[in-house]
Amino acid sequence: MTLDISSAPTPSDTTDHAPPTGPAGPTPDGSRLRLLLHDVPASLAVFLIAVPFSLGIALATGAPLTAGLVSAAVGGLVVGLLGGTPLQVSGPSAALTVITAGLIAQYGWQVACAVTVAAGLLQLLLGVARAARAALAVSPAIVHGMLAGVGLAIALAQLHVVLGGSPQSSALANLIALPDQLAGPHLPALAVGAVAIAVLYGWPRLGRLPGRYGRVGARLAKLPAALIAVGAATGLSIAADLRLARVELPEWDHHALASLPSGDLLAGHWPKLLATVLTVTAVASVESLLSSVAVDRMSHRTGDLNRELRGQGAANLVSGLLGGLPVAGGAVRSTANVQAGAATRMSSVLHGCWVLLAAVALTGGLRRIPLAALAALVLVVGIQMVSFAHIRRVHRHREFPVYLVTVLGVVLLDVPLGVALGGSVAMLLALYRLTRAHVDVLVDDDGAHTVRTHGPLTFAAVPKLSRALARIPAGAQVTLRHDGSFLDHAAYEAMHTWRAGHQATGGRVAILTDRQEDDILDPDGTVRPGNSTGPHRCRAWTPWVGHHSIEQGNTDPHGRLLDGVRGFQQHTAPLVRQELARLARDGQTPSELFLTCADSRMVTSMITSSGPGDLFTVRNVGNLVPAPHEPGASDDSVAAAVQYAVEVLEVASITVCGHSGCGAMKALLDGVHEQPGPPTALTRWLRNGRGSLARLRRVPAEFEGRPATDVVEQLCITNVVQQLDQLLANPAVERRVADGTLRLVGMYFDFATAQAYVLDRATGRFAPVSPEHTGRPGDGRTDQELAA
């Protein structure tokens, strides 16, 4: 499950009708038929994943297998209609498998259904109270640890089924019994399970086969691996006539519905049942909401989390009443839905209809599935819940102890205790960091002292701070620089009391904060601006969030520009002077030609994190590469820059980067280049984009995982692909590309989401660049490989 969470703007609606793209370009609003052309195939793709997954979750919990189909159908229909994230697909929750299994084992299936009903009611109340955002306050280390612990517990239990045995009552018992199970496996079950596991891991990698096999494999890999794995294992068991335990779907007239716990049960166990209801509510809500945020980011939409929570509550209420498993939004199903091109919530609803139809009409075929195949599917899902990317991210944020304690607590105890232990460790770690501060005293050659503090200065750090200050000799010149972290009243009083005493001995003390280079922390607790360079308060080489800090009172653009130059001379020039001197001495050796638009919003150094000497940059209106010998439209300046970069500078790659809301693309769509009368310089230049317009009509470029927002955006990315083709018309470029010494890269930058996309040559689509160098989810390729 993707857990990179960012706070999105509060939506006024869920934007159900964002037009998808297709061969004819963006679909006009209100064309339900065209929307269904995207939703129906997506719903079938999700359905093929949901059926075996739902049966596997039901098997892992010990519930009737029909309960898995009920919860999948209810999740699709109810959440699909009522939820706040249109493209999210809900169904039985893998994260609740261990909790549900323990509940069924101790109290029976009908009591488990009653708990699901109660959890659904509580979710509805929380959604009405608009408490959805509060669920996202849980530490990611705890969430990742809980999912990893549940995944390990699931994998241990289902490994016994794959080996031909039966799972024990707890993860610890499964671990203890595993050596005996490995010593005497049931070979037919093991063979079927091994085939299913091999297909699950191997099927998505068919696209990496060399040559033409890779192209065929890429098409085959679009089929759901879960369906292929279960189908292959079932076919093997039937062809070899293996004697195996198979799916036992009871007749629907024997399907058990929810039932209220008896009075005796409530009297003796109500505290534990109440705790279980709260646990199911919390886990299902957090899983659904985190998945919602991830789906919104994939689909570039903004959902309503409170509405989503109400939809999940309604689904759990209905699922529990109908004898189904607890429901939650699923990352696996939702990701498949987005990648299959779903346009509206109808995809989720239709997927629920297909599950319902399969539950009624396909019971005979489902009864042929070996339990070992379903167990292998759930085992792989459990293993995949332990994400090494999450572990690296947690370790980078120094929260691995929280993660490890949560994992061990969930595996060795149970989910509520494991989460409680992880939360306790997180609180202790936060308290430890709050009291952890470093105080360093540096002495210059002239005897001046610099005292630097790192971390929050609280009452607990006062003794350390006082000891460091006491070592400074009387009368010394001192600069006390605080890093801008939290400063409480006790530390503040200690600093200024010492300053008053030191100044009384003839010393000089300046107290500064790193938040602004010239800001001075006054004794009255205010931050007073020191020497500044005019009204331009932005600082270079800092995050680009202070742009608004330019005072609007100075209406002279040239004056503001000079203020910025002065700021550069004062703050940035000392930092880069040595590197610029080296470049002046050695000359430029850029590795890349970066061809992009002249739009003022396009800051190439910001989006590429590049510095002096890194990029040889060409900017023009529309990031166009004029095709040579085209009458009335060619321009030698771009061709000359390309030739110089390729032949003289010998760059290793050329990137053509378009951007959202490009004025040149809007002008092309408006036909500015075809206006009658004598052509202007702008109309002549825009004629270089006629090839992009023609390509838009023939084969428009597309994004991976989301539709283009409108026809302008689709022309923007199509234009990038066309300009890459026109680059090859330059003989120098064609020769270097043929030699394998030059790579052409297509890029697109969306201003509204600050998201960069790279053209994937294998699929012909623009894929989002991930924050980490781990490639896109599921394909294992790096961002550079996407561009290759």
Tab-separated table of N, CA and C in Angstrom, residues 155-167 174-175 177-194 197 244-245 371-373 375-376 379:
chain	number	residue	atom	x	y	z
A	155	ALA	N	1.337	-14.766	6.096
A	155	ALA	CA	2.227	-15.645	5.339
A	155	ALA	C	2.544	-16.920	6.116
A	156	LEU	N	2.779	-16.802	7.422
A	156	LEU	CA	3.074	-17.989	8.233
A	156	LEU	C	1.892	-18.949	8.243
A	157	ALA	N	0.684	-18.405	8.376
A	157	ALA	CA	-0.502	-19.269	8.430
A	157	ALA	C	-0.734	-19.965	7.097
A	158	GLN	N	-0.616	-19.210	5.988
A	158	GLN	CA	-0.925	-19.798	4.685
A	158	GLN	C	0.183	-20.716	4.185
A	159	LEU	N	1.389	-20.555	4.718
A	159	LEU	CA	2.460	-21.475	4.352
A	159	LEU	C	2.112	-22.902	4.788
A	160	HIS	N	1.451	-23.026	5.916
A	160	HIS	CA	1.016	-24.355	6.366
A	160	HIS	C	0.025	-24.961	5.372
A	161	VAL	N	-0.881	-24.144	4.847
A	161	VAL	CA	-1.865	-24.663	3.880
A	161	VAL	C	-1.172	-25.069	2.586
A	162	VAL	N	-0.196	-24.252	2.131
A	162	VAL	CA	0.547	-24.589	0.911
A	162	VAL	C	1.298	-25.901	1.091
A	163	LEU	N	1.766	-26.167	2.305
A	163	LEU	CA	2.492	-27.404	2.583
A	163	LEU	C	1.566	-28.583	2.843
A	164	GLY	N	0.251	-28.334	2.763
A	164	GLY	CA	-0.706	-29.412	2.918
A	164	GLY	C	-1.242	-29.586	4.319
A	165	GLY	N	-0.927	-28.691	5.234
A	165	GLY	CA	-1.404	-28.801	6.608
A	165	GLY	C	-2.490	-27.788	6.908
A	166	SER	N	-2.660	-27.511	8.198
A	166	SER	CA	-3.659	-26.556	8.655
A	166	SER	C	-2.973	-25.509	9.521
A	167	PRO	N	-3.403	-24.240	9.415
A	167	PRO	CA	-2.784	-23.200	10.238
A	167	PRO	C	-3.159	-23.347	11.703
A	174	ASN	N	2.135	-20.942	14.728
A	174	ASN	CA	2.481	-21.320	13.357
A	174	ASN	C	3.993	-21.394	13.178
A	175	LEU	N	4.713	-20.465	13.790
A	175	LEU	CA	6.166	-20.459	13.676
A	175	LEU	C	6.773	-21.676	14.364
A	177	ALA	N	5.306	-24.569	14.899
A	177	ALA	CA	4.926	-25.805	14.203
A	177	ALA	C	5.519	-25.919	12.808
A	178	LEU	N	6.166	-24.861	12.312
A	178	LEU	CA	6.648	-24.863	10.930
A	178	LEU	C	7.706	-25.929	10.655
A	179	PRO	N	8.706	-26.166	11.539
A	179	PRO	CA	9.702	-27.206	11.232
A	179	PRO	C	9.089	-28.583	10.985
A	180	ASP	N	8.115	-28.976	11.819
A	180	ASP	CA	7.475	-30.278	11.610
A	180	ASP	C	6.719	-30.310	10.294
A	181	GLN	N	6.067	-29.191	9.937
A	181	GLN	CA	5.323	-29.139	8.683
A	181	GLN	C	6.268	-29.229	7.480
A	182	LEU	N	7.429	-28.572	7.580
A	182	LEU	CA	8.406	-28.634	6.494
A	182	LEU	C	9.002	-30.028	6.361
A	183	ALA	N	9.066	-30.748	7.469
A	183	ALA	CA	9.650	-32.096	7.434
A	183	ALA	C	8.758	-33.085	6.704
A	184	GLY	N	7.457	-32.874	6.708
A	184	GLY	CA	6.550	-33.813	6.052
A	184	GLY	C	5.480	-33.120	5.243
A	185	PRO	N	5.836	-32.438	4.147
A	185	PRO	CA	4.825	-31.718	3.358
A	185	PRO	C	3.965	-32.664	2.526
A	186	HIS	N	2.798	-32.193	2.167
A	186	HIS	CA	1.932	-32.920	1.247
A	186	HIS	C	2.328	-32.493	-0.164
A	187	LEU	N	2.981	-33.388	-0.898
A	187	LEU	CA	3.626	-33.004	-2.157
A	187	LEU	C	2.662	-32.466	-3.211
A	188	PRO	N	1.458	-33.038	-3.414
A	188	PRO	CA	0.550	-32.438	-4.408
A	188	PRO	C	0.175	-30.996	-4.063
A	189	ALA	N	-0.135	-30.737	-2.788
A	189	ALA	CA	-0.461	-29.366	-2.390
A	189	ALA	C	0.734	-28.446	-2.588
A	190	LEU	N	1.934	-28.934	-2.250
A	190	LEU	CA	3.135	-28.128	-2.416
A	190	LEU	C	3.388	-27.815	-3.889
A	191	ALA	N	3.159	-28.786	-4.767
A	191	ALA	CA	3.360	-28.561	-6.203
A	191	ALA	C	2.398	-27.501	-6.732
A	192	VAL	N	1.127	-27.626	-6.338
A	192	VAL	CA	0.130	-26.642	-6.789
A	192	VAL	C	0.476	-25.254	-6.255
A	193	GLY	N	0.832	-25.169	-4.986
A	193	GLY	CA	1.191	-23.872	-4.409
A	193	GLY	C	2.429	-23.277	-5.050
A	194	ALA	N	3.426	-24.115	-5.337
A	194	ALA	CA	4.653	-23.630	-5.968
A	194	ALA	C	4.374	-23.068	-7.358
A	197	ILE	N	2.753	-19.639	-6.915
A	197	ILE	CA	3.723	-18.625	-6.486
A	197	ILE	C	4.640	-18.242	-7.642
A	244	LEU	N	-6.723	-33.179	-3.697
A	244	LEU	CA	-6.447	-31.985	-2.895
A	244	LEU	C	-7.732	-31.450	-2.287
A	245	ALA	N	-7.574	-30.738	-1.182
A	245	ALA	CA	-8.709	-30.007	-0.622
A	245	ALA	C	-9.024	-28.836	-1.546
A	371	LEU	N	-7.437	-25.336	-2.482
A	371	LEU	CA	-7.163	-24.408	-1.383
A	371	LEU	C	-5.692	-23.988	-1.367
A	372	ALA	N	-4.800	-24.875	-1.806
A	372	ALA	CA	-3.379	-24.535	-1.820
A	372	ALA	C	-3.089	-23.375	-2.768
A	373	ALA	N	-3.844	-23.273	-3.867
A	373	ALA	CA	-3.640	-22.162	-4.805
A	373	ALA	C	-4.058	-20.840	-4.180
A	375	ALA	N	-4.232	-20.259	-0.968
A	375	ALA	CA	-3.292	-20.001	0.122
A	375	ALA	C	-1.994	-19.406	-0.420
A	376	ALA	N	-1.531	-19.885	-1.572
A	376	ALA	CA	-0.317	-19.321	-2.181
A	376	ALA	C	-0.526	-17.862	-2.557
A	379	LEU	N	-0.479	-15.900	0.622
A	379	LEU	CA	0.891	-15.902	1.159
A	379	LEU	C	1.728	-14.828	0.468
